[in-house]
Amino acid sequence: MVPSYRDLVERAKQEIGEISPEQLEPRRSEIEVIDVREAGEHAQGAIPGARLLPRGLLERDIAGLVPDTSKQIVLYCAGGGRSALAALSLREMGYDHVTSLAGGFDRWKAEGRAWRTGEGLTADQRDRYSRHVLLPGVGEKGQTRLLESKVLLIGAGGLGSPAALYLAAAGVGTIGIVDYDTVDATNLQRQILHNVERIGMPKTDSARETLSALNPDVKVVTHNERLTAGNALKIMAGYDIVVDGGDNFPTRYLVNDASLHLETPVVHGSIFRFEGQVSVFHPYQGPCYRCLFPEPPPPELSPSCAEAGVLGVLPGIIGSIEAMEAIKLLLGIGDPLTGRLLIYDALEEDFSTVNLSRDPECQACSDPGRPPLIIDYDQTCLPAGNVDRAPSAV
Ligand SMILES: [Zn+2]
């Protein structure tokens, strides 16, 4: 006998299991929640923070939305049937931790849980982001876009701290943080994500605590590991923008090369003593980092390899400008620093910009069809045998 739709759904539910709205609600920030209904249904009302990926596009587009097949995923539809079948399909594609919301959005809503309408915000969000919503060029639409955006921060240090705080406060929905260092007393002079009680704690965990307390709307994804040639593409995939707050040349080149593969814009920031610089490297639209500096400098000429002093407020300023550039790119407003380098001289209190152009001969970005090989540059910068002790962020 040919099984009915109902039989198929029941079988799928048994195989993939379901999660109740009650179980999902407190864990929403750690789980990727995907609405598999049609765009029209999504616009009528959706679970806050959920991303739309209609059932018909699921298999085609899931890798772009969730590249990591080990991630916890909850799918939902209106009543729980379509999402159960969709979950089964993702299981077959290797997504091992996917399940379906029991009773779907209808039950979620009937139980009185928070939901938002399509482009709109929840009442709490409308309140919280009212100063954004009032701005021309932002509005509810822009704020919704921020809430659906994903930004990856390289480093939870001096530059990453202010950038992360402002991005979280602004309601950027997903903030990923890569750092493998632990909080140290000498960090606290500038790394304002952390505090004395967190000394010894992984910086990623400390960052998550601070950002979650600041804004529970934000999903914080931690990558407590060093960015390497082996994991860079996997970690960076799926983010809309990368904010580079790393202080070392190997990471800078790695981020640049991986961004050319993924075509992800990189907001670059760096500081040295009393001077800071910011630029946006938008793959194939403006210069890349290698257009300016084709190869990493030898270790003896790279100041970040040694302990260099820094006035704590300087990364505060530069990291904040990086957050501003990221938000402008996400909203598509203003004139980002693509093809321009902003230079800040703290002692003279002077900002200037210089134009940068793409090098038509650049080994990395001159041919979009042939992005560079991704390799580790550790040996060129860090002392041999001392790799793990290298500073991960400013
Ligand atoms: Zn280039």
mmCIF file of C-alpha atoms and ligand atoms in Angstrom:
data_model
loop_
_atom_site.group_PDB
_atom_site.id
_atom_site.type_symbol
_atom_site.label_atom_id
_atom_site.label_comp_id
_atom_site.label_asym_id
_atom_site.label_seq_id
_atom_site.Cartn_x
_atom_site.Cartn_y
_atom_site.Cartn_z
ATOM 1 C CA MET A 1 0.000 0.000 0.000
ATOM 2 C CA VAL A 2 1.247 3.471 -0.860
ATOM 3 C CA PRO A 3 1.917 5.418 2.362
ATOM 4 C CA SER A 4 -0.084 8.613 2.823
ATOM 5 C CA TYR A 5 1.438 12.005 3.599
ATOM 6 C CA ARG A 6 0.435 11.444 7.191
ATOM 7 C CA ASP A 7 2.259 8.095 7.312
ATOM 8 C CA LEU A 8 5.399 9.706 5.909
ATOM 9 C CA VAL A 9 5.272 12.515 8.458
ATOM 10 C CA GLU A 10 4.752 10.118 11.362
ATOM 11 C CA ARG A 11 7.654 7.989 10.233
ATOM 12 C CA ALA A 12 9.879 11.062 9.854
ATOM 13 C CA LYS A 13 8.944 12.303 13.325
ATOM 14 C CA GLN A 14 9.864 8.952 14.840
ATOM 15 C CA GLU A 15 13.171 8.935 13.080
ATOM 16 C CA ILE A 16 14.355 12.486 13.753
ATOM 17 C CA GLY A 17 12.591 13.190 17.055
ATOM 18 C CA GLU A 18 10.978 16.493 17.939
ATOM 19 C CA ILE A 19 11.663 19.359 20.296
ATOM 20 C CA SER A 20 8.821 21.136 22.079
ATOM 21 C CA PRO A 21 8.454 24.950 22.048
ATOM 22 C CA GLU A 22 9.041 24.842 25.795
ATOM 23 C CA GLN A 23 12.390 23.075 25.333
ATOM 24 C CA LEU A 24 13.438 25.257 22.423
ATOM 25 C CA GLU A 25 12.703 28.692 23.848
ATOM 26 C CA PRO A 26 15.470 28.878 26.483
ATOM 27 C CA ARG A 27 18.022 27.359 24.098
ATOM 28 C CA ARG A 28 17.220 29.525 21.090
ATOM 29 C CA SER A 29 20.515 31.420 21.244
ATOM 30 C CA GLU A 30 22.640 28.277 20.874
ATOM 31 C CA ILE A 31 20.566 26.615 18.162
ATOM 32 C CA GLU A 32 20.177 27.463 14.479
ATOM 33 C CA VAL A 33 16.423 27.836 14.038
ATOM 34 C CA ILE A 34 15.264 27.637 10.424
ATOM 35 C CA ASP A 35 11.808 28.410 9.106
ATOM 36 C CA VAL A 36 11.119 26.051 6.185
ATOM 37 C CA ARG A 37 7.782 27.632 5.258
ATOM 38 C CA GLU A 38 7.276 29.851 2.226
ATOM 39 C CA ALA A 39 8.362 33.504 2.322
ATOM 40 C CA GLY A 40 4.747 34.673 2.470
ATOM 41 C CA GLU A 41 4.057 32.605 5.567
ATOM 42 C CA HIS A 42 7.297 33.791 7.176
ATOM 43 C CA ALA A 43 6.288 37.414 6.582
ATOM 44 C CA GLN A 44 3.020 36.849 8.462
ATOM 45 C CA GLY A 45 4.909 35.913 11.610
ATOM 46 C CA ALA A 46 8.030 34.041 12.640
ATOM 47 C CA ILE A 47 10.129 32.989 15.636
ATOM 48 C CA PRO A 48 12.585 35.836 16.427
ATOM 49 C CA GLY A 49 16.082 35.052 15.170
ATOM 50 C CA ALA A 50 14.887 32.274 12.872
ATOM 51 C CA ARG A 51 16.260 32.267 9.354
ATOM 52 C CA LEU A 52 14.038 31.617 6.356
ATOM 53 C CA LEU A 53 14.915 28.740 4.050
ATOM 54 C CA PRO A 54 11.811 27.448 2.270
ATOM 55 C CA ARG A 55 11.469 23.673 1.997
ATOM 56 C CA GLY A 56 11.859 23.738 -1.779
ATOM 57 C CA LEU A 57 15.326 25.347 -1.528
ATOM 58 C CA LEU A 58 16.493 23.508 1.576
ATOM 59 C CA GLU A 59 18.809 20.897 0.091
ATOM 60 C CA ARG A 60 20.220 23.374 -2.423
ATOM 61 C CA ASP A 61 20.950 26.218 -0.012
ATOM 62 C CA ILE A 62 21.550 24.647 3.393
ATOM 63 C CA ALA A 63 25.336 24.452 2.996
ATOM 64 C CA GLY A 64 25.480 28.211 2.466
ATOM 65 C CA LEU A 65 23.346 28.909 5.513
ATOM 66 C CA VAL A 66 24.821 26.278 7.845
ATOM 67 C CA PRO A 67 28.160 25.002 6.544
ATOM 68 C CA ASP A 68 28.902 23.042 9.727
ATOM 69 C CA THR A 69 27.010 19.730 9.593
ATOM 70 C CA SER A 70 27.621 19.116 13.316
ATOM 71 C CA LYS A 71 25.539 22.149 14.330
ATOM 72 C CA GLN A 72 22.334 21.893 16.341
ATOM 73 C CA ILE A 73 19.485 22.778 14.005
ATOM 74 C CA VAL A 74 15.756 23.026 14.620
ATOM 75 C CA LEU A 75 13.444 23.276 11.620
ATOM 76 C CA TYR A 76 9.902 24.485 11.889
ATOM 77 C CA CYS A 77 6.910 24.962 9.643
ATOM 78 C CA ALA A 78 3.290 25.796 10.429
ATOM 79 C CA GLY A 79 2.235 22.528 12.056
ATOM 80 C CA GLY A 80 5.330 20.307 12.277
ATOM 81 C CA GLY A 81 4.795 18.068 9.231
ATOM 82 C CA ARG A 82 6.836 19.725 6.501
ATOM 83 C CA SER A 83 9.672 20.407 8.930
ATOM 84 C CA ALA A 84 9.803 16.742 10.034
ATOM 85 C CA LEU A 85 10.225 15.635 6.420
ATOM 86 C CA ALA A 86 12.762 18.403 5.846
ATOM 87 C CA ALA A 87 14.738 17.317 8.921
ATOM 88 C CA LEU A 88 14.856 13.768 7.612
ATOM 89 C CA SER A 89 16.272 15.063 4.381
ATOM 90 C CA LEU A 90 18.986 17.054 6.189
ATOM 91 C CA ARG A 91 19.879 13.942 8.202
ATOM 92 C CA GLU A 92 20.521 12.178 4.927
ATOM 93 C CA MET A 93 22.816 15.063 3.927
ATOM 94 C CA GLY A 94 24.935 14.459 7.029
ATOM 95 C CA TYR A 95 23.379 16.968 9.453
ATOM 96 C CA ASP A 96 23.382 14.751 12.538
ATOM 97 C CA HIS A 97 21.869 17.176 15.040
ATOM 98 C CA VAL A 98 18.773 18.314 13.245
ATOM 99 C CA THR A 99 15.293 18.038 14.681
ATOM 100 C CA SER A 100 11.852 19.504 14.149
ATOM 101 C CA LEU A 101 9.656 21.762 16.263
ATOM 102 C CA ALA A 102 6.635 19.843 17.566
ATOM 103 C CA GLY A 103 3.419 21.571 16.556
ATOM 104 C CA GLY A 104 5.338 24.127 14.489
ATOM 105 C CA PHE A 105 4.807 27.882 14.587
ATOM 106 C CA ASP A 106 1.082 27.496 15.268
ATOM 107 C CA ARG A 107 1.769 25.825 18.609
ATOM 108 C CA TRP A 108 4.616 28.253 19.408
ATOM 109 C CA LYS A 109 2.253 31.163 18.904
ATOM 110 C CA ALA A 110 -0.687 29.504 20.668
ATOM 111 C CA GLU A 111 1.490 29.020 23.757
ATOM 112 C CA GLY A 112 2.052 32.772 23.883
ATOM 113 C CA ARG A 113 5.768 32.753 23.031
ATOM 114 C CA ALA A 114 7.503 35.754 21.439
ATOM 115 C CA TRP A 115 7.176 36.111 17.693
ATOM 116 C CA ARG A 116 7.671 38.818 15.158
ATOM 117 C CA THR A 117 6.020 39.715 11.905
ATOM 118 C CA GLY A 118 8.050 39.373 8.709
ATOM 119 C CA GLU A 119 10.116 42.494 8.273
ATOM 120 C CA GLY A 120 8.991 43.734 11.642
ATOM 121 C CA LEU A 121 10.306 43.512 15.161
ATOM 122 C CA THR A 122 8.825 42.283 18.403
ATOM 123 C CA ALA A 123 7.475 44.948 20.740
ATOM 124 C CA ASP A 124 10.590 44.568 22.916
ATOM 125 C CA GLN A 125 12.868 44.914 19.923
ATOM 126 C CA ARG A 126 11.024 47.951 18.652
ATOM 127 C CA ASP A 127 11.694 49.503 22.026
ATOM 128 C CA ARG A 128 15.274 48.373 22.367
ATOM 129 C CA TYR A 129 16.343 49.507 18.897
ATOM 130 C CA SER A 130 14.117 52.582 18.692
ATOM 131 C CA ARG A 131 17.113 54.903 18.171
ATOM 132 C CA HIS A 132 18.119 52.837 15.143
ATOM 133 C CA VAL A 133 14.588 52.550 13.815
ATOM 134 C CA LEU A 134 14.292 56.347 13.810
ATOM 135 C CA LEU A 135 17.292 56.728 11.513
ATOM 136 C CA PRO A 136 16.775 57.286 7.793
ATOM 137 C CA GLY A 137 18.355 54.375 5.928
ATOM 138 C CA VAL A 138 17.864 52.012 8.871
ATOM 139 C CA GLY A 139 14.258 51.778 10.061
ATOM 140 C CA GLU A 140 12.605 48.493 10.965
ATOM 141 C CA LYS A 141 13.815 46.963 7.760
ATOM 142 C CA GLY A 142 17.457 47.765 8.503
ATOM 143 C CA GLN A 143 17.172 46.610 12.087
ATOM 144 C CA THR A 144 15.620 43.345 10.932
ATOM 145 C CA ARG A 145 18.509 42.944 8.545
ATOM 146 C CA LEU A 146 21.004 43.443 11.380
ATOM 147 C CA LEU A 147 19.177 40.841 13.461
ATOM 148 C CA GLU A 148 19.493 38.369 10.607
ATOM 149 C CA SER A 149 23.177 39.159 9.969
ATOM 150 C CA LYS A 150 26.220 37.147 10.919
ATOM 151 C CA VAL A 151 29.571 38.746 11.687
ATOM 152 C CA LEU A 152 32.744 36.877 12.563
ATOM 153 C CA LEU A 153 35.300 38.549 14.812
ATOM 154 C CA ILE A 154 38.886 37.417 14.593
ATOM 155 C CA GLY A 155 40.146 37.932 18.123
ATOM 156 C CA ALA A 156 38.402 38.916 21.359
ATOM 157 C CA GLY A 157 41.194 41.301 22.310
ATOM 158 C CA GLY A 158 41.746 45.042 22.126
ATOM 159 C CA LEU A 159 40.100 45.582 18.728
ATOM 160 C CA GLY A 160 37.603 42.728 19.037
ATOM 161 C CA SER A 161 36.291 43.941 22.403
ATOM 162 C CA PRO A 162 34.765 47.279 21.358
ATOM 163 C CA ALA A 163 33.754 45.857 17.974
ATOM 164 C CA ALA A 164 31.923 42.951 19.625
ATOM 165 C CA LEU A 165 30.233 45.164 22.207
ATOM 166 C CA TYR A 166 28.902 47.624 19.647
ATOM 167 C CA LEU A 167 27.848 44.923 17.183
ATOM 168 C CA ALA A 168 25.995 43.079 19.944
ATOM 169 C CA ALA A 169 24.388 46.270 21.226
ATOM 170 C CA ALA A 170 23.335 47.084 17.663
ATOM 171 C CA GLY A 171 21.527 43.753 17.452
ATOM 172 C CA VAL A 172 23.702 41.929 14.932
ATOM 173 C CA GLY A 173 21.964 38.583 15.291
ATOM 174 C CA THR A 174 24.916 36.220 15.150
ATOM 175 C CA ILE A 175 28.400 37.092 16.328
ATOM 176 C CA GLY A 176 31.121 34.501 15.902
ATOM 177 C CA ILE A 177 34.359 34.893 17.838
ATOM 178 C CA VAL A 178 37.649 33.156 17.084
ATOM 179 C CA ASP A 179 40.234 33.244 19.853
ATOM 180 C CA TYR A 180 42.311 30.586 21.552
ATOM 181 C CA ASP A 181 43.778 32.703 24.325
ATOM 182 C CA THR A 182 42.752 33.026 27.964
ATOM 183 C CA VAL A 183 42.089 36.240 29.856
ATOM 184 C CA ASP A 184 45.194 37.664 31.477
ATOM 185 C CA ALA A 185 45.575 40.596 33.879
ATOM 186 C CA THR A 186 47.665 42.520 31.325
ATOM 187 C CA ASN A 187 44.746 42.357 28.846
ATOM 188 C CA LEU A 188 42.362 44.356 31.005
ATOM 189 C CA GLN A 189 43.959 47.729 30.234
ATOM 190 C CA ARG A 190 42.234 47.595 26.794
ATOM 191 C CA GLN A 191 40.201 44.393 26.307
ATOM 192 C CA ILE A 192 36.939 45.638 27.746
ATOM 193 C CA LEU A 193 34.976 42.450 27.063
ATOM 194 C CA HIS A 194 36.744 40.853 30.029
ATOM 195 C CA ASN A 195 37.155 41.584 33.729
ATOM 196 C CA VAL A 196 39.176 40.508 36.758
ATOM 197 C CA GLU A 197 36.801 37.685 37.617
ATOM 198 C CA ARG A 198 37.448 36.092 34.221
ATOM 199 C CA ILE A 199 41.240 35.858 34.493
ATOM 200 C CA GLY A 200 42.263 32.409 33.296
ATOM 201 C CA MET A 201 38.981 31.876 31.424
ATOM 202 C CA PRO A 202 39.024 31.325 27.642
ATOM 203 C CA LYS A 203 38.440 34.721 26.030
ATOM 204 C CA THR A 204 35.679 33.252 23.867
ATOM 205 C CA ASP A 205 33.711 32.189 26.970
ATOM 206 C CA SER A 206 34.283 35.518 28.679
ATOM 207 C CA ALA A 207 33.147 37.323 25.517
ATOM 208 C CA ARG A 208 29.998 35.225 25.310
ATOM 209 C CA GLU A 209 29.085 36.030 28.926
ATOM 210 C CA THR A 210 29.533 39.756 28.385
ATOM 211 C CA LEU A 211 27.675 39.878 25.067
ATOM 212 C CA SER A 212 24.778 37.667 26.198
ATOM 213 C CA ALA A 213 24.292 39.856 29.252
ATOM 214 C CA LEU A 214 24.315 42.947 27.056
ATOM 215 C CA ASN A 215 21.870 41.618 24.468
ATOM 216 C CA PRO A 216 20.083 38.264 24.683
ATOM 217 C CA ASP A 217 18.897 38.698 21.060
ATOM 218 C CA VAL A 218 22.425 37.903 19.932
ATOM 219 C CA LYS A 219 23.581 34.394 19.231
ATOM 220 C CA VAL A 220 27.267 34.130 20.152
ATOM 221 C CA VAL A 221 29.160 31.368 18.372
ATOM 222 C CA THR A 222 32.547 30.648 19.916
ATOM 223 C CA HIS A 223 35.520 29.149 18.131
ATOM 224 C CA ASN A 224 38.058 28.505 20.872
ATOM 225 C CA GLU A 225 40.857 27.638 18.504
ATOM 226 C CA ARG A 226 43.573 29.220 16.443
ATOM 227 C CA LEU A 227 42.645 30.144 12.888
ATOM 228 C CA THR A 228 44.747 27.936 10.615
ATOM 229 C CA ALA A 229 44.940 27.049 6.952
ATOM 230 C CA GLY A 230 43.092 23.868 7.905
ATOM 231 C CA ASN A 231 40.050 25.469 9.516
ATOM 232 C CA ALA A 232 39.855 29.033 8.130
ATOM 233 C CA LEU A 233 37.385 28.323 5.329
ATOM 234 C CA LYS A 234 35.157 26.212 7.546
ATOM 235 C CA ILE A 235 35.059 28.805 10.322
ATOM 236 C CA MET A 236 34.608 31.825 8.049
ATOM 237 C CA ALA A 237 31.964 30.267 5.772
ATOM 238 C CA GLY A 238 28.413 31.388 6.395
ATOM 239 C CA TYR A 239 29.323 34.805 7.832
ATOM 240 C CA ASP A 240 28.325 37.979 6.012
ATOM 241 C CA ILE A 241 31.367 39.937 7.159
ATOM 242 C CA VAL A 242 34.653 39.246 8.923
ATOM 243 C CA VAL A 243 36.035 41.843 11.335
ATOM 244 C CA ASP A 244 39.749 41.302 11.707
ATOM 245 C CA GLY A 245 41.009 42.209 15.143
ATOM 246 C CA GLY A 246 44.014 39.932 15.027
ATOM 247 C CA ASP A 247 47.379 41.448 15.705
ATOM 248 C CA ASN A 248 49.621 39.120 13.781
ATOM 249 C CA PHE A 249 50.632 38.839 10.182
ATOM 250 C CA PRO A 250 49.992 35.101 9.693
ATOM 251 C CA THR A 251 46.328 35.569 10.645
ATOM 252 C CA ARG A 252 45.986 38.681 8.505
ATOM 253 C CA TYR A 253 47.206 36.845 5.386
ATOM 254 C CA LEU A 254 45.131 33.780 6.203
ATOM 255 C CA VAL A 255 41.958 35.859 6.629
ATOM 256 C CA ASN A 256 42.691 37.716 3.389
ATOM 257 C CA ASP A 257 43.234 34.563 1.354
ATOM 258 C CA ALA A 258 40.209 32.748 2.780
ATOM 259 C CA SER A 259 38.013 35.805 2.220
ATOM 260 C CA LEU A 260 38.893 35.734 -1.485
ATOM 261 C CA HIS A 261 37.650 32.148 -1.686
ATOM 262 C CA LEU A 262 34.431 32.942 0.166
ATOM 263 C CA GLU A 263 34.025 36.459 -1.288
ATOM 264 C CA THR A 264 33.421 37.747 2.218
ATOM 265 C CA PRO A 265 34.273 41.398 2.925
ATOM 266 C CA VAL A 266 36.893 41.884 5.640
ATOM 267 C CA VAL A 267 36.968 44.937 7.879
ATOM 268 C CA HIS A 268 40.605 45.317 8.707
ATOM 269 C CA GLY A 269 41.985 47.162 11.706
ATOM 270 C CA SER A 270 45.457 47.454 13.095
ATOM 271 C CA ILE A 271 47.269 49.536 15.669
ATOM 272 C CA PHE A 272 50.837 50.329 16.509
ATOM 273 C CA ARG A 273 51.835 52.447 19.499
ATOM 274 C CA PHE A 274 49.831 55.673 18.959
ATOM 275 C CA GLU A 275 48.587 55.066 15.436
ATOM 276 C CA GLY A 276 45.689 53.028 14.074
ATOM 277 C CA GLN A 277 44.471 52.067 10.629
ATOM 278 C CA VAL A 278 41.169 50.798 9.257
ATOM 279 C CA SER A 279 40.175 49.642 5.788
ATOM 280 C CA VAL A 280 37.636 47.386 4.120
ATOM 281 C CA PHE A 281 38.902 44.648 1.852
ATOM 282 C CA HIS A 282 35.927 43.770 -0.316
ATOM 283 C CA PRO A 283 36.973 40.827 -2.506
ATOM 284 C CA TYR A 284 37.205 41.737 -6.197
ATOM 285 C CA GLN A 285 35.508 45.113 -5.620
ATOM 286 C CA GLY A 286 38.506 46.843 -4.099
ATOM 287 C CA PRO A 287 42.074 45.972 -3.216
ATOM 288 C CA CYS A 288 42.887 43.001 -0.991
ATOM 289 C CA TYR A 289 45.510 43.044 1.735
ATOM 290 C CA ARG A 290 48.029 41.463 -0.623
ATOM 291 C CA CYS A 291 47.516 44.241 -3.192
ATOM 292 C CA LEU A 292 49.206 46.444 -0.573
ATOM 293 C CA PHE A 293 51.568 43.972 1.041
ATOM 294 C CA PRO A 294 52.099 40.972 -1.238
ATOM 295 C CA GLU A 295 54.037 38.888 1.295
ATOM 296 C CA PRO A 296 54.318 38.788 5.094
ATOM 297 C CA PRO A 297 57.311 40.677 6.480
ATOM 298 C CA PRO A 298 60.217 38.755 7.966
ATOM 299 C CA PRO A 299 59.800 38.154 11.715
ATOM 300 C CA GLU A 300 62.362 40.775 12.765
ATOM 301 C CA LEU A 301 60.406 43.483 10.922
ATOM 302 C CA SER A 302 56.931 42.605 12.166
ATOM 303 C CA PRO A 303 56.250 44.544 15.341
ATOM 304 C CA SER A 304 53.267 42.418 16.331
ATOM 305 C CA CYS A 305 55.525 39.448 16.818
ATOM 306 C CA ALA A 306 57.174 41.205 19.693
ATOM 307 C CA GLU A 307 55.559 42.751 22.696
ATOM 308 C CA ALA A 308 54.789 46.324 21.737
ATOM 309 C CA GLY A 309 53.210 48.901 23.961
ATOM 310 C CA VAL A 310 49.799 50.320 23.198
ATOM 311 C CA LEU A 311 47.666 53.001 24.771
ATOM 312 C CA GLY A 312 44.484 51.138 25.748
ATOM 313 C CA VAL A 313 41.971 53.591 24.316
ATOM 314 C CA LEU A 314 43.526 53.388 20.823
ATOM 315 C CA PRO A 315 42.168 49.896 20.013
ATOM 316 C CA GLY A 316 38.912 51.145 21.541
ATOM 317 C CA ILE A 317 38.677 53.803 18.836
ATOM 318 C CA ILE A 318 39.882 51.633 15.970
ATOM 319 C CA GLY A 319 37.701 48.641 16.978
ATOM 320 C CA SER A 320 34.673 50.951 17.194
ATOM 321 C CA ILE A 321 35.342 52.224 13.664
ATOM 322 C CA GLU A 322 35.562 48.598 12.518
ATOM 323 C CA ALA A 323 32.105 47.980 14.030
ATOM 324 C CA MET A 324 30.792 51.066 12.232
ATOM 325 C CA GLU A 325 32.148 49.848 8.890
ATOM 326 C CA ALA A 326 30.639 46.379 9.455
ATOM 327 C CA ILE A 327 27.215 47.868 10.206
ATOM 328 C CA LYS A 328 27.377 50.150 7.154
ATOM 329 C CA LEU A 329 28.204 47.168 4.958
ATOM 330 C CA LEU A 330 25.366 45.112 6.459
ATOM 331 C CA LEU A 331 22.857 47.920 5.934
ATOM 332 C CA GLY A 332 24.247 48.984 2.557
ATOM 333 C CA ILE A 333 24.466 52.614 3.650
ATOM 334 C CA GLY A 334 27.127 55.281 3.328
ATOM 335 C CA ASP A 335 30.542 55.005 1.809
ATOM 336 C CA PRO A 336 32.555 52.158 3.298
ATOM 337 C CA LEU A 337 36.355 52.232 3.468
ATOM 338 C CA THR A 338 36.665 49.975 0.423
ATOM 339 C CA GLY A 339 39.751 51.173 -1.460
ATOM 340 C CA ARG A 340 40.596 53.667 1.284
ATOM 341 C CA LEU A 341 42.806 53.445 4.335
ATOM 342 C CA LEU A 342 41.817 55.515 7.346
ATOM 343 C CA ILE A 343 44.806 56.512 9.446
ATOM 344 C CA TYR A 344 44.366 57.795 12.973
ATOM 345 C CA ASP A 345 47.198 59.553 14.733
ATOM 346 C CA ALA A 346 46.307 59.662 18.421
ATOM 347 C CA LEU A 347 49.061 62.044 19.512
ATOM 348 C CA GLU A 348 48.218 64.625 16.855
ATOM 349 C CA GLU A 349 44.494 63.772 17.146
ATOM 350 C CA ASP A 350 44.330 63.575 13.388
ATOM 351 C CA PHE A 351 42.332 61.399 10.986
ATOM 352 C CA SER A 352 43.352 61.128 7.346
ATOM 353 C CA THR A 353 42.508 58.772 4.500
ATOM 354 C CA VAL A 354 44.607 57.614 1.599
ATOM 355 C CA ASN A 355 43.215 55.964 -1.501
ATOM 356 C CA LEU A 356 44.255 52.418 -2.207
ATOM 357 C CA SER A 357 43.930 50.751 -5.546
ATOM 358 C CA ARG A 358 43.724 47.188 -6.644
ATOM 359 C CA ASP A 359 46.946 45.772 -8.023
ATOM 360 C CA PRO A 360 46.114 44.280 -11.438
ATOM 361 C CA GLU A 361 49.109 41.975 -10.951
ATOM 362 C CA CYS A 362 48.119 40.909 -7.420
ATOM 363 C CA GLN A 363 48.974 37.243 -6.944
ATOM 364 C CA ALA A 364 45.946 36.793 -4.719
ATOM 365 C CA CYS A 365 43.042 38.695 -6.264
ATOM 366 C CA SER A 366 43.846 39.546 -9.884
ATOM 367 C CA ASP A 367 42.003 36.464 -11.145
ATOM 368 C CA PRO A 368 38.684 35.815 -9.343
ATOM 369 C CA GLY A 369 38.666 32.335 -10.836
ATOM 370 C CA ARG A 370 41.922 31.480 -9.084
ATOM 371 C CA PRO A 371 41.932 32.596 -5.445
ATOM 372 C CA PRO A 372 45.226 31.990 -3.604
ATOM 373 C CA LEU A 373 46.321 28.768 -1.994
ATOM 374 C CA ILE A 374 45.573 28.868 1.698
ATOM 375 C CA ILE A 375 48.676 28.191 3.741
ATOM 376 C CA ASP A 376 49.907 28.912 7.255
ATOM 377 C CA TYR A 377 52.549 31.585 7.622
ATOM 378 C CA ASP A 378 53.445 30.779 11.210
ATOM 379 C CA GLN A 379 57.065 30.019 10.490
ATOM 380 C CA THR A 380 57.589 33.405 8.909
ATOM 381 C CA CYS A 381 56.501 35.264 11.973
ATOM 382 C CA LEU A 382 56.357 33.244 15.135
ATOM 383 C CA PRO A 383 59.385 31.749 16.838
ATOM 384 C CA ALA A 384 59.683 28.060 15.989
ATOM 385 C CA GLY A 385 58.320 25.746 18.645
ATOM 386 C CA ASN A 386 56.538 28.591 20.340
ATOM 387 C CA VAL A 387 53.469 28.788 18.179
ATOM 388 C CA ASP A 388 50.887 28.388 20.910
ATOM 389 C CA ARG A 389 52.295 31.262 22.891
ATOM 390 C CA ALA A 390 51.824 33.764 20.132
ATOM 391 C CA PRO A 391 49.419 36.566 20.972
ATOM 392 C CA SER A 392 46.070 35.787 19.393
ATOM 393 C CA ALA A 393 44.785 39.301 19.414
ATOM 394 C CA VAL A 394 45.874 42.792 20.229
HETATM 395 ZN ZN ZN B 1 44.858 41.717 -4.192
#
